[in-house]
Amino acid sequence: MRRGFKIAPGEKIVIVEDVVTKGGRVQETIDIVRANGGTVAGVAMVVDRSNGATKLGVPMFSLIALLVETFEADKLPSDLAKIPAVKPGSK
């Protein structure tokens, strides 16, 4: 949110995000809206890659939901185990 941006008490807000994996940033935004007296009407996203695990307590809509396969570190398929793990981050 930009400096000087105001949320009026009772104002309905739709939060829009490009990609949601765990929903951490969206939850932070929901908390800010509520702390300022606003009401979150829903969350829209272009890509939902949470595999249905993200529950934000408001209606959620996405253009596409991707099924992202994950593995425990000690149960990687042999072809993936040969590739070094890299965590690039999103910040």
Coordinates of C-alpha atoms in Angstrom, one line a residue:
M1 CA 0.0 0.0 0.0
R2 CA 1.2 3.4 -0.8
R3 CA 2.0 6.2 1.7
G4 CA -1.1 8.2 2.4
F5 CA -3.5 5.4 1.3
K6 CA -6.5 5.3 3.6
I7 CA -9.1 2.6 4.2
A8 CA -12.5 4.0 5.3
P9 CA -14.2 2.1 8.2
G10 CA -16.5 -0.5 6.6
E11 CA -14.9 -0.1 3.2
K12 CA -15.0 -3.4 1.2
I13 CA -11.7 -4.4 -0.2
V14 CA -10.7 -7.1 -2.8
I15 CA -7.1 -8.1 -2.5
V16 CA -5.4 -9.1 -5.8
E17 CA -2.2 -11.1 -6.0
D18 CA -0.3 -12.6 -8.9
V19 CA 0.8 -15.9 -7.4
V20 CA -0.2 -17.5 -4.1
T21 CA 1.7 -20.4 -2.6
K22 CA 1.3 -20.2 1.1
G23 CA -0.7 -16.9 1.3
G24 CA 1.6 -15.2 3.8
R25 CA 1.7 -11.8 2.1
V26 CA -2.1 -11.9 1.4
Q27 CA -2.7 -12.7 5.1
E28 CA -0.6 -9.7 6.1
T29 CA -2.7 -7.5 3.8
I30 CA -5.9 -8.9 5.2
D31 CA -4.7 -8.1 8.7
I32 CA -3.8 -4.5 7.6
V33 CA -7.3 -4.0 6.0
R34 CA -9.0 -5.3 9.1
A35 CA -6.8 -3.3 11.5
N36 CA -7.9 -0.2 9.6
G37 CA -11.6 -1.0 9.8
G38 CA -12.0 -2.4 6.3
T39 CA -13.8 -5.6 5.3
V40 CA -12.1 -8.1 2.9
A41 CA -14.7 -9.1 0.4
G42 CA -12.3 -11.7 -1.2
V43 CA -9.0 -12.5 -2.7
A44 CA -8.3 -12.8 -6.4
M45 CA -5.1 -14.3 -7.8
V46 CA -3.8 -15.1 -11.2
V47 CA -2.2 -18.4 -10.1
D48 CA -3.0 -20.5 -7.1
R49 CA -0.2 -23.0 -6.5
S50 CA -1.2 -23.8 -2.9
N51 CA -2.6 -27.2 -3.8
G52 CA -5.8 -26.1 -1.9
A53 CA -3.9 -25.7 1.4
T54 CA -4.2 -22.0 1.7
K55 CA -7.3 -21.0 3.6
L56 CA -7.7 -17.3 4.3
G57 CA -11.2 -17.2 5.6
V58 CA -12.6 -15.2 2.7
P59 CA -13.8 -16.2 -0.8
M60 CA -10.8 -16.9 -3.0
F61 CA -10.8 -16.9 -6.9
S62 CA -8.0 -17.8 -9.3
L63 CA -7.6 -17.9 -13.1
I64 CA -5.6 -21.1 -12.8
A65 CA -4.8 -23.6 -10.0
L66 CA -1.5 -25.5 -10.4
L67 CA -0.9 -28.8 -8.7
V68 CA 2.7 -28.4 -7.5
E69 CA 4.2 -31.7 -6.5
T70 CA 6.5 -31.6 -3.4
F71 CA 8.8 -34.2 -1.8
E72 CA 10.3 -34.7 1.6
A73 CA 14.1 -34.0 1.4
D74 CA 14.9 -37.7 2.0
K75 CA 12.4 -39.0 -0.5
L76 CA 13.4 -37.1 -3.7
P77 CA 13.1 -39.0 -7.0
S78 CA 16.5 -39.9 -8.2
D79 CA 16.5 -37.5 -11.1
L80 CA 15.7 -34.6 -8.8
A81 CA 18.2 -35.7 -6.2
K82 CA 21.0 -35.0 -8.7
I83 CA 20.1 -31.3 -9.0
P84 CA 21.4 -29.0 -6.3
A85 CA 18.7 -27.4 -4.2
V86 CA 18.4 -23.6 -4.6
K87 CA 16.1 -21.3 -2.6
P88 CA 15.9 -18.0 -4.6
G89 CA 13.3 -16.3 -2.4
S90 CA 10.7 -13.9 -3.5
K91 CA 11.8 -10.7 -1.7

